[in-house]
mmCIF file of C-alpha atoms in Angstrom:
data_model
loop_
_atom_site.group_PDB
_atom_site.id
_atom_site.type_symbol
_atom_site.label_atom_id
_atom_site.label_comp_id
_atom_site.label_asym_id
_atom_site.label_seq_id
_atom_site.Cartn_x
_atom_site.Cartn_y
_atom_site.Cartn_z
ATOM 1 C CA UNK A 1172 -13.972 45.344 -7.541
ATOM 2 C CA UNK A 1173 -10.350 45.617 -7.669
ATOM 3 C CA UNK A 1174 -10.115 44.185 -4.185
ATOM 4 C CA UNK A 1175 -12.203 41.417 -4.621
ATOM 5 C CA UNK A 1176 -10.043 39.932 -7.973
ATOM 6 C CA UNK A 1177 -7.203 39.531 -6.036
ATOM 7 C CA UNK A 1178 -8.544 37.341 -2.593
ATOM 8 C CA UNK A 1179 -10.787 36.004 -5.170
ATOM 9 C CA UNK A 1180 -7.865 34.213 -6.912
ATOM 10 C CA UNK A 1181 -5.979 33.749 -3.986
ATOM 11 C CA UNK A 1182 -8.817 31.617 -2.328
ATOM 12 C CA UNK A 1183 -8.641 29.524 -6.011
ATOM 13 C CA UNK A 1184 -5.289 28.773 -5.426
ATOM 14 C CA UNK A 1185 -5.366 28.003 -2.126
ATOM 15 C CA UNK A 1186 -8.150 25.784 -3.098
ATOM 16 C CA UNK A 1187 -5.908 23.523 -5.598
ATOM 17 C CA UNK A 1188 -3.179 22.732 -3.328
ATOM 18 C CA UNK A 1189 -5.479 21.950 -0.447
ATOM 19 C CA UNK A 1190 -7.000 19.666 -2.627
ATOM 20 C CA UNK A 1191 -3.695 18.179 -3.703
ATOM 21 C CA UNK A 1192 -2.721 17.780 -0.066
ATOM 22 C CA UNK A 1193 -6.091 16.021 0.823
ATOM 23 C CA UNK A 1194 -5.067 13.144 -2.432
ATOM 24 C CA UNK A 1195 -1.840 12.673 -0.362
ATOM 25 C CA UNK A 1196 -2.732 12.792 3.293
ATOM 26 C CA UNK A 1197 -6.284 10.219 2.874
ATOM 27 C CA UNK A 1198 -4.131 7.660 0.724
ATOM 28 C CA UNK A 1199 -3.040 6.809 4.322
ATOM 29 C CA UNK A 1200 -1.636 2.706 4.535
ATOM 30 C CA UNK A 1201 -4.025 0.206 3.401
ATOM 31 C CA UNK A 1202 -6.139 -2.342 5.674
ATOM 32 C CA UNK A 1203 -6.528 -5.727 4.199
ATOM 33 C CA UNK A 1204 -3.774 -8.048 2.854
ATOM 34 C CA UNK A 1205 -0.165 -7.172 2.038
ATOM 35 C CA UNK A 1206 1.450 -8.481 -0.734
ATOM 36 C CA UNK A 1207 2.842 -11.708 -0.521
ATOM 37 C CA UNK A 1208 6.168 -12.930 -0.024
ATOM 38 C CA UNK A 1209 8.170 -16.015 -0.790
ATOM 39 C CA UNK A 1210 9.587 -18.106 2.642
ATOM 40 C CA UNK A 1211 13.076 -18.430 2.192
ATOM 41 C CA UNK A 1212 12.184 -21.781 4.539
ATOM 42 C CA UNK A 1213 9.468 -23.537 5.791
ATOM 43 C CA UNK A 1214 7.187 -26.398 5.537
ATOM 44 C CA UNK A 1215 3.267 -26.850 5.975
ATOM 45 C CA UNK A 1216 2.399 -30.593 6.882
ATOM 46 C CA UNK A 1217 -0.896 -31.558 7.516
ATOM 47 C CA UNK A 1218 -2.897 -34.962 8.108
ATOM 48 C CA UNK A 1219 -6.575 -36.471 8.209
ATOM 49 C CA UNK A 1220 -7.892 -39.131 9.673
ATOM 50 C CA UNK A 1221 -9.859 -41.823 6.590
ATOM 51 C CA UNK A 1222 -12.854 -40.216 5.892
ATOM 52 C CA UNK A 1223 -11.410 -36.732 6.619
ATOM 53 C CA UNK A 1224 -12.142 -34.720 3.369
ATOM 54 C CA UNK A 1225 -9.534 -31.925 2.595
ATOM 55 C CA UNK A 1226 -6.486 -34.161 3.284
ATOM 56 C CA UNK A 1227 -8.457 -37.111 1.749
ATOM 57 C CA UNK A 1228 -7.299 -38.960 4.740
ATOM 58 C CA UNK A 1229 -3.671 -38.374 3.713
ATOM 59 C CA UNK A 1230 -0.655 -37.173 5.166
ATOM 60 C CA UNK A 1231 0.848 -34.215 3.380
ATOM 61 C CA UNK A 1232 3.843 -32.003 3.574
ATOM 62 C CA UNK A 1233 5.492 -29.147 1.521
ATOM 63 C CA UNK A 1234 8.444 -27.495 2.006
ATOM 64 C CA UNK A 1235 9.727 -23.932 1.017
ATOM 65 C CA UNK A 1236 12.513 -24.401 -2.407
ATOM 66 C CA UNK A 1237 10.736 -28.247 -3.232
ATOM 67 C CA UNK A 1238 7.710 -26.512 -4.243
ATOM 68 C CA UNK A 1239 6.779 -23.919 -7.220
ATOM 69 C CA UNK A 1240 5.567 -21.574 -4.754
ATOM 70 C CA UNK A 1241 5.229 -21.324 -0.859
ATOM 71 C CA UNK A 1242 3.848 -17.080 -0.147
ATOM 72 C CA UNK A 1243 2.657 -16.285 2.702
ATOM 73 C CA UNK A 1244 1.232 -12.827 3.163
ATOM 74 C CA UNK A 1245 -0.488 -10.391 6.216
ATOM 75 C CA UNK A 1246 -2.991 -8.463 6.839
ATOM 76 C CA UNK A 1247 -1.891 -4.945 7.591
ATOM 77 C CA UNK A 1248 -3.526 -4.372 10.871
ATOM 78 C CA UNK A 1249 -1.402 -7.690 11.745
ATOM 79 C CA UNK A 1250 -5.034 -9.409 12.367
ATOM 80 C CA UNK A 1251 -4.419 -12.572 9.950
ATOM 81 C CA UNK A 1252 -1.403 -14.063 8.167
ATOM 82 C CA UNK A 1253 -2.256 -16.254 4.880
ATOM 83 C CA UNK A 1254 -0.152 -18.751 3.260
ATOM 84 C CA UNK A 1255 -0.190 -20.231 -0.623
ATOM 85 C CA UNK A 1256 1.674 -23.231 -1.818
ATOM 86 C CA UNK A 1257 1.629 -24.718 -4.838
ATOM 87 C CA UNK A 1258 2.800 -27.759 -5.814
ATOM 88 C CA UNK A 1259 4.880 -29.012 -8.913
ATOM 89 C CA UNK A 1260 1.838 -30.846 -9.816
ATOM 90 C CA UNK A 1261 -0.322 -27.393 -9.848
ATOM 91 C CA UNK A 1262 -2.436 -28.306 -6.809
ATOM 92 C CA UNK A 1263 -2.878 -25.150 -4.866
ATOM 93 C CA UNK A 1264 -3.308 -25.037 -0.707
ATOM 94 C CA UNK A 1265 -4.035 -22.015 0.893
ATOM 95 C CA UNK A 1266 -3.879 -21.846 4.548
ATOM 96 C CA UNK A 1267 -5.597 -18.840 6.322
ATOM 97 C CA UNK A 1268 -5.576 -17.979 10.440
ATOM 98 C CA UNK A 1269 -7.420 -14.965 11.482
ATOM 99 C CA UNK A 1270 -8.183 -13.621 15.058
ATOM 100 C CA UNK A 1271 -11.428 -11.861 15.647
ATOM 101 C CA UNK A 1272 -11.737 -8.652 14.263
ATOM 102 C CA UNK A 1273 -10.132 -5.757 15.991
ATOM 103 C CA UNK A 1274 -7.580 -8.024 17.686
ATOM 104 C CA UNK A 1275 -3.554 -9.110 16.470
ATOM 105 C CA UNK A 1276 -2.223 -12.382 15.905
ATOM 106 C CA UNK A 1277 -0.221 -13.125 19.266
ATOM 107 C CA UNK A 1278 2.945 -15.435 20.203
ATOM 108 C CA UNK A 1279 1.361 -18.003 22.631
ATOM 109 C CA UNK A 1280 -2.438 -17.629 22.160
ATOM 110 C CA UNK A 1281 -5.084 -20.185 21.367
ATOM 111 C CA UNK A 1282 -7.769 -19.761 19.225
ATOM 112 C CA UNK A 1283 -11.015 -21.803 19.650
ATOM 113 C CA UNK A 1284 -14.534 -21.810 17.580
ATOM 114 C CA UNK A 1285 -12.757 -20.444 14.765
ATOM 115 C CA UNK A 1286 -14.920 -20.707 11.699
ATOM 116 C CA UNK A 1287 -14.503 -20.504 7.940
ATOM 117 C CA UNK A 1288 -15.029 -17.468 6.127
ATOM 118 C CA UNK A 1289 -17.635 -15.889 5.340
ATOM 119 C CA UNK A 1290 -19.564 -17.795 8.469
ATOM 120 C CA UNK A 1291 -17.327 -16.472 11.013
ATOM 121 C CA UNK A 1292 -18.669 -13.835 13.053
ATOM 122 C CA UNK A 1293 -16.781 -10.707 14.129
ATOM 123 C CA UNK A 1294 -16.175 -12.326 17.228
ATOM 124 C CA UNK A 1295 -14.976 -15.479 15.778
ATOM 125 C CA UNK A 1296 -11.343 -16.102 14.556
ATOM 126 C CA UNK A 1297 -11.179 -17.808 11.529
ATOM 127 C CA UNK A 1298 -9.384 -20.987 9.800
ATOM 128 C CA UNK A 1299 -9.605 -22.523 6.275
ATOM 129 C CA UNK A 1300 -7.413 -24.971 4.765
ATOM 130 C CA UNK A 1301 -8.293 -25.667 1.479
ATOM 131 C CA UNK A 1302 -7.169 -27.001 -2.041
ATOM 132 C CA UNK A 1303 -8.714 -25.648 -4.946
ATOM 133 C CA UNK A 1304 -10.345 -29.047 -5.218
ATOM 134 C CA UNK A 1305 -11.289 -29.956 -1.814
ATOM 135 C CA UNK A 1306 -12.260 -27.239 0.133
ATOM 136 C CA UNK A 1307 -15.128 -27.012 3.255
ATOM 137 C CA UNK A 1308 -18.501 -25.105 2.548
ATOM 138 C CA UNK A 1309 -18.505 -24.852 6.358
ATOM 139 C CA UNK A 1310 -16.042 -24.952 8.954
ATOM 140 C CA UNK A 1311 -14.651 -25.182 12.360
ATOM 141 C CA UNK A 1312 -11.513 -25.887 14.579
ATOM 142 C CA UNK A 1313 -8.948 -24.266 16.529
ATOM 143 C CA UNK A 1314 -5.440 -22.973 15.904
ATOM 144 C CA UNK A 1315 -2.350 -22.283 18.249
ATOM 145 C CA UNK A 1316 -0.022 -19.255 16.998
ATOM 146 C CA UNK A 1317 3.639 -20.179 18.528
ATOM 147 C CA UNK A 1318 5.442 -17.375 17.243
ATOM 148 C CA UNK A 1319 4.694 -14.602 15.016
ATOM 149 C CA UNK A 1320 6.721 -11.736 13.595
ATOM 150 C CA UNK A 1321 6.091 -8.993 11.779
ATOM 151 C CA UNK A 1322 7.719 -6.370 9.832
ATOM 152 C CA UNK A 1323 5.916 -3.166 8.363
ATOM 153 C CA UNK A 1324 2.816 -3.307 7.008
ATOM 154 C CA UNK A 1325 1.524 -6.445 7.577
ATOM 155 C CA UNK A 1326 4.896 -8.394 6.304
ATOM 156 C CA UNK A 1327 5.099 -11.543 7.826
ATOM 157 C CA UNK A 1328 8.890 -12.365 8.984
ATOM 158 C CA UNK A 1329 8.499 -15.369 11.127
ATOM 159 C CA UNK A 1330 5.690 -17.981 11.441
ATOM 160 C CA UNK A 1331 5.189 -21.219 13.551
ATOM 161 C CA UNK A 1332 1.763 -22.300 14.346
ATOM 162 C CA UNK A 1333 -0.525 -25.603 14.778
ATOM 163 C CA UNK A 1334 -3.940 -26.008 13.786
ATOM 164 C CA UNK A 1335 -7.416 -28.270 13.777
ATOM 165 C CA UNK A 1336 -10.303 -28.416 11.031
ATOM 166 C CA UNK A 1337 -13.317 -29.879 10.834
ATOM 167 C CA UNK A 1338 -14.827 -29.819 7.594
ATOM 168 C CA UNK A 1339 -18.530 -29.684 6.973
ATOM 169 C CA UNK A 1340 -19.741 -30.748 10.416
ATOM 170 C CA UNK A 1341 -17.624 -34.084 9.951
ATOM 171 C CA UNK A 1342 -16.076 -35.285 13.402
ATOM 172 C CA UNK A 1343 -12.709 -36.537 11.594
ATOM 173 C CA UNK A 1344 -10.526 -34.046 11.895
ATOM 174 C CA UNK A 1345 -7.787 -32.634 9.920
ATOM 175 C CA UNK A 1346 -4.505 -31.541 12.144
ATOM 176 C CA UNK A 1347 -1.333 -29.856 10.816
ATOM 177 C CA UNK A 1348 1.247 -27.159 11.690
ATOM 178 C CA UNK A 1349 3.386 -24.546 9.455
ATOM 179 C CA UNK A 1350 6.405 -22.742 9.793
ATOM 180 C CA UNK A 1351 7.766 -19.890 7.342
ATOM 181 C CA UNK A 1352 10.759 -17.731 6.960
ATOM 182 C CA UNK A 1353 10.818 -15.160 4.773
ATOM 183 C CA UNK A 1354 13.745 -12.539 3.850
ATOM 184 C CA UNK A 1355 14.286 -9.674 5.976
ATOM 185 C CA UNK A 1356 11.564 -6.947 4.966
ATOM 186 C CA UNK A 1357 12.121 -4.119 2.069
ATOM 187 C CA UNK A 1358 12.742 -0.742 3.246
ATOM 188 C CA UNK A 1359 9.959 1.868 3.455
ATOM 189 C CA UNK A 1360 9.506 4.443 0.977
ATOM 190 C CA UNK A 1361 10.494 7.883 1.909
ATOM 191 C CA UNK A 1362 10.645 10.016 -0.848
ATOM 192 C CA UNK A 1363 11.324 14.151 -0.820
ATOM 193 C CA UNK A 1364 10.827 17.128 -3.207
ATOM 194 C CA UNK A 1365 12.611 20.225 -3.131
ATOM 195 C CA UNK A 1366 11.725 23.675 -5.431
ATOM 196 C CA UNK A 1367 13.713 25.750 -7.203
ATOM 197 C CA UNK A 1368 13.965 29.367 -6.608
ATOM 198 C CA UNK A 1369 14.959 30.317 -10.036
ATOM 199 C CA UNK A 1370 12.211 29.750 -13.071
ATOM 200 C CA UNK A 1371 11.504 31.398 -16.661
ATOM 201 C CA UNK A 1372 8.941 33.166 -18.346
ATOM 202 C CA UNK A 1373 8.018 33.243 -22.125
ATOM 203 C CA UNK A 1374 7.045 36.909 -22.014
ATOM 204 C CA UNK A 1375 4.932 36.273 -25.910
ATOM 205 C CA UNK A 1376 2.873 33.647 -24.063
ATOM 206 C CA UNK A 1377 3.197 34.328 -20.477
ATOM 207 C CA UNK A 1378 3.746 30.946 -20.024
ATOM 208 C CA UNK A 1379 6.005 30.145 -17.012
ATOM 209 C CA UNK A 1380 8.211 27.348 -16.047
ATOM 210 C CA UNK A 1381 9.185 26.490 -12.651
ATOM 211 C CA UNK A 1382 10.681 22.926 -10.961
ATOM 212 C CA UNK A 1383 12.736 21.181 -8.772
ATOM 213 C CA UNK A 1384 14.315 18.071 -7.574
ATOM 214 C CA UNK A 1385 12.655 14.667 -6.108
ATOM 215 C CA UNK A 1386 14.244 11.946 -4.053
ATOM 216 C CA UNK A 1387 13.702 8.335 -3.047
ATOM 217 C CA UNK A 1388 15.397 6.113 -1.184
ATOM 218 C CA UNK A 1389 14.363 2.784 -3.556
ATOM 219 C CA UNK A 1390 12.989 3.379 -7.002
ATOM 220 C CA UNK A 1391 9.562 5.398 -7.337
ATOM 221 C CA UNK A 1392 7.132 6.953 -9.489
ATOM 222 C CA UNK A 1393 6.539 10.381 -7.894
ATOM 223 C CA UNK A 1394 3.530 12.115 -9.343
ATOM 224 C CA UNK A 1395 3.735 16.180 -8.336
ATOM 225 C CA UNK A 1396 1.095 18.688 -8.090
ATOM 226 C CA UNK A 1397 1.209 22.471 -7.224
ATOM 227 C CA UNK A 1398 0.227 25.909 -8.370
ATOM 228 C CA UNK A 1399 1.734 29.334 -8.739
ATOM 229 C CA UNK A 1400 0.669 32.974 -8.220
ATOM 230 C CA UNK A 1401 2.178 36.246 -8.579
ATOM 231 C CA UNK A 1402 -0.244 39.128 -6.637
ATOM 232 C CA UNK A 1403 -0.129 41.958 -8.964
ATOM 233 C CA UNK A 1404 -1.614 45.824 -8.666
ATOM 234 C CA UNK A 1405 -4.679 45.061 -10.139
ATOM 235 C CA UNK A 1406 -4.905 41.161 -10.662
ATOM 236 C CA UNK A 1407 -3.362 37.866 -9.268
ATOM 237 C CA UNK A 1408 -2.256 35.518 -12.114
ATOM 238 C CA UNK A 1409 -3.000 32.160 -10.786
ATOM 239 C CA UNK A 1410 -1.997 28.781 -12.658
ATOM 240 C CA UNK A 1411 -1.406 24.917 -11.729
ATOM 241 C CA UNK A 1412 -0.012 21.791 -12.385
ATOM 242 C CA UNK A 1413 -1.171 18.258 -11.646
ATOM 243 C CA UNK A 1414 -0.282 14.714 -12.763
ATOM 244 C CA UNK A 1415 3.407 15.717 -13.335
ATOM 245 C CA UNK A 1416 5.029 12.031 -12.922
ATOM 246 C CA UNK A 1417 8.855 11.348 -12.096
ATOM 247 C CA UNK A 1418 11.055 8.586 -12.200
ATOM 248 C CA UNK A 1419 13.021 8.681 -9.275
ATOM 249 C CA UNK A 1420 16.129 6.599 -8.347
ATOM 250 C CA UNK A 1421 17.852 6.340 -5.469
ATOM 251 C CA UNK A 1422 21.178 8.033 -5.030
ATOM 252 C CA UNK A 1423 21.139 11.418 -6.442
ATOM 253 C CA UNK A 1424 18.290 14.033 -6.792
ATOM 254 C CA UNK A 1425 16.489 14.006 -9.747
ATOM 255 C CA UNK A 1426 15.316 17.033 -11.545
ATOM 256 C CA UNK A 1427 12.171 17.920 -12.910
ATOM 257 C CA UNK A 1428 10.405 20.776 -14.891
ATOM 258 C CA UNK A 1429 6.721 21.893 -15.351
ATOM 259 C CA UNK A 1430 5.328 24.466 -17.787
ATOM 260 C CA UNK A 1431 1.874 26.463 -17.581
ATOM 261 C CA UNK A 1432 -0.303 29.580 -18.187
ATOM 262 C CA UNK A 1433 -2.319 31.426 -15.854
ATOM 263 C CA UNK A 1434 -5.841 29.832 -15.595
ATOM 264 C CA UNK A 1435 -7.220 33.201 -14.534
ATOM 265 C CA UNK A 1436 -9.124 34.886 -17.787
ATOM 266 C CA UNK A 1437 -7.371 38.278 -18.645
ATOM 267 C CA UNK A 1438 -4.439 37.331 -16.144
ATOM 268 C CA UNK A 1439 -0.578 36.948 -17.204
ATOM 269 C CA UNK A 1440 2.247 36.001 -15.030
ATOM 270 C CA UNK A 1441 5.320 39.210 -15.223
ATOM 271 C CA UNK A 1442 8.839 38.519 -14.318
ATOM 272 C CA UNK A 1443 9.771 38.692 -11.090
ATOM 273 C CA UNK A 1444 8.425 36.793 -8.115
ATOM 274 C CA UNK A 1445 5.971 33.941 -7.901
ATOM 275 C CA UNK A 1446 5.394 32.046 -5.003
ATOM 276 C CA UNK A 1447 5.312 28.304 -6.161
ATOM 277 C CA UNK A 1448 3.715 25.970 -3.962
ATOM 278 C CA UNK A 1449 3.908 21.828 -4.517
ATOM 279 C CA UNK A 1450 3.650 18.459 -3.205
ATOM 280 C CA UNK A 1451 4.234 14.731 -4.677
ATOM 281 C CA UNK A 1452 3.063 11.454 -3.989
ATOM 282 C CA UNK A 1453 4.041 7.854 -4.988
ATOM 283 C CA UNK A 1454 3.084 4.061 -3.854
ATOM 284 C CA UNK A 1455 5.472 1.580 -2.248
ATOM 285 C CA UNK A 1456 5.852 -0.838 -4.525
ATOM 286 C CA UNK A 1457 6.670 -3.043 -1.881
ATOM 287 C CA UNK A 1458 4.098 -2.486 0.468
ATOM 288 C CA UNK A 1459 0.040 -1.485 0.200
ATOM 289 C CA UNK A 1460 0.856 2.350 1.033
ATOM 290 C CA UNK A 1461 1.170 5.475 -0.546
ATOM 291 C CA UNK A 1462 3.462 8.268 1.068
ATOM 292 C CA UNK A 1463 3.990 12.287 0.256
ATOM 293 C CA UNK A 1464 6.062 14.402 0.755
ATOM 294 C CA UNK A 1465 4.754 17.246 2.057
ATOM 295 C CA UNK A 1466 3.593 20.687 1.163
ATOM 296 C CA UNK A 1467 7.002 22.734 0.228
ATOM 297 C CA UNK A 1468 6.300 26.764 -0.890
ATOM 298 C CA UNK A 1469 8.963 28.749 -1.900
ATOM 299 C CA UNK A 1470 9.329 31.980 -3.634
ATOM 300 C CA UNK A 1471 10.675 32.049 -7.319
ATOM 301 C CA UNK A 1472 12.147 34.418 -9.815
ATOM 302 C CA UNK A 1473 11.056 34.317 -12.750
ATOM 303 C CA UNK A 1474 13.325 35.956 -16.076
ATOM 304 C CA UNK A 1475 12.765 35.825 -19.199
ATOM 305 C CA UNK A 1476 13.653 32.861 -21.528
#
């Protein structure tokens, strides 16, 4: 019996902060689409033949800073690169350019029997211009990528490609071309927690209090989670925290506290040493991630308050 209450505890706690750790470690970068992100230059100029549909047999063209918006976004395996523009007059075009799945947009290569989404097969790349008004229900053409950069996760630096639609089986065809800029990419997150090896203890309620410091190198919500135990002759006080969200700003450490109880029935935490164990967690507002920072243990003292 009295060994058993102990490991029995110890297993709980263990438990908890594996659990924590598996929140952090599967929120592992995002596939899909990035966010999107104004060109700082650009242009997307298309043109249809009379009788074409989507450009109504006109010739169009829209350039980054003369429009309300020209975005263009990426997927974050760098498979397909999307971009938005809308006009002062509201009209929307989106222009998307996928390769087939499994496979990265590449300076120089041509893409044939791409197809519209959702007809496209995995095999197929993909192309759709569209206006929210005149759009294909099927599609096919080809596209030429001339030059594509990218900076983390899917953020699309540099874009200059050419392209050819054929909407709903028609033979005129639709040609055009785009080129975007956009600003150099954010930063990463990278944010850090340290622990403090100094706590208190409210002796009435055995209640302890333990923290630390986060860090960030742009602004962050950090949300912590951790557990404490104290191994005792007879027992092994046990008690957690989760949910504990930060505001951290770059520049200086920021401090945080967290209060709790031991979650073990007829178990209180002493003065003297706990071993505190912790880890945080927080989403780049920038980019479709979310990064930790690690497991950090360390042993604390605890007097009383």
């Amino acid at each position: 019996m009295r060994s058993s209450a102990p490991r029995r505890t110890l297993t709980r706690a263990a438990t908890v902060v594996t659990t924590a750790l598996a929140v952090a470690v599967t929120a592992a970068p995002l596939t899909g689409t990035a966010q999107a992100h104004e060109a700082v230059s650009g242009s997307l100029s298309f043109s249809g033949e009379p009788g074409e549909f989507v450009s109504d047999g006109q010739s169009h063209q829209y350039t980054a800073g003369a429009v309300e918006m020209f975005d263009v976004s990426g997927s974050t395996d760098e498979n397909a690169v999307g971009v938005t523009v809308v006009t002062a007059e509201g009209k929307r075009w989106y222009l998307h350019l996928a390769a087939p799945d499994g496979q990265k947009l590449t300076d120089g290569a041509t893409y044939t029997q791409a197809s519209r989404w959702p007809y496209a097969q995995p095999e197929d790349p993909e192309l759709d211009l569209s206006e929210t008004d005149r759009s294909c229900s099927t599609g096919t053409g080809s596209f030429t990528v001339s030059h594509i950069a990218y900076g983390p996760y899917g953020y699309v630096r540099e874009l200059d490609a050419t392209f050819e639609q054929y909407c709903n089986g028609s033979t005129q065809p639709l040609r055009g071309e785009v080129h975007a800029r956009t600003a150099e990419p954010p930063a990463e997150l990278a944010v850090g927690l340290d622990l403090d090896t100094t706590g208190k203890i409210n002796t009435r309620t055995g209640e302890i209090t333990v923290g630390g410091t986060v860090t960030c190198n742009k602004p962050a919500q950090i949300t912590l989670a951790g557990n404490a135990d104290q191994p005792q002759k007879r027992t092994t006080p046990v008690g957690w925290y989760e949910d504990k969200t930060v505001s951290c700003t770059p520049g200086a450490p920021v401090p945080w506290t967290v209060s709790f109880a031991s979650m073990e029935p007829g178990t209180t935490f002493q003065p003297g040493t706990v071993t505190v164990r912790g880890t945080g967690r927080a989403s780049d507002r920038d980019y479709p991630v979310t990064v930790d920072t690690g497991q950090q243990t360390a042993e604390v003292a605890l007097t009383k308050s």
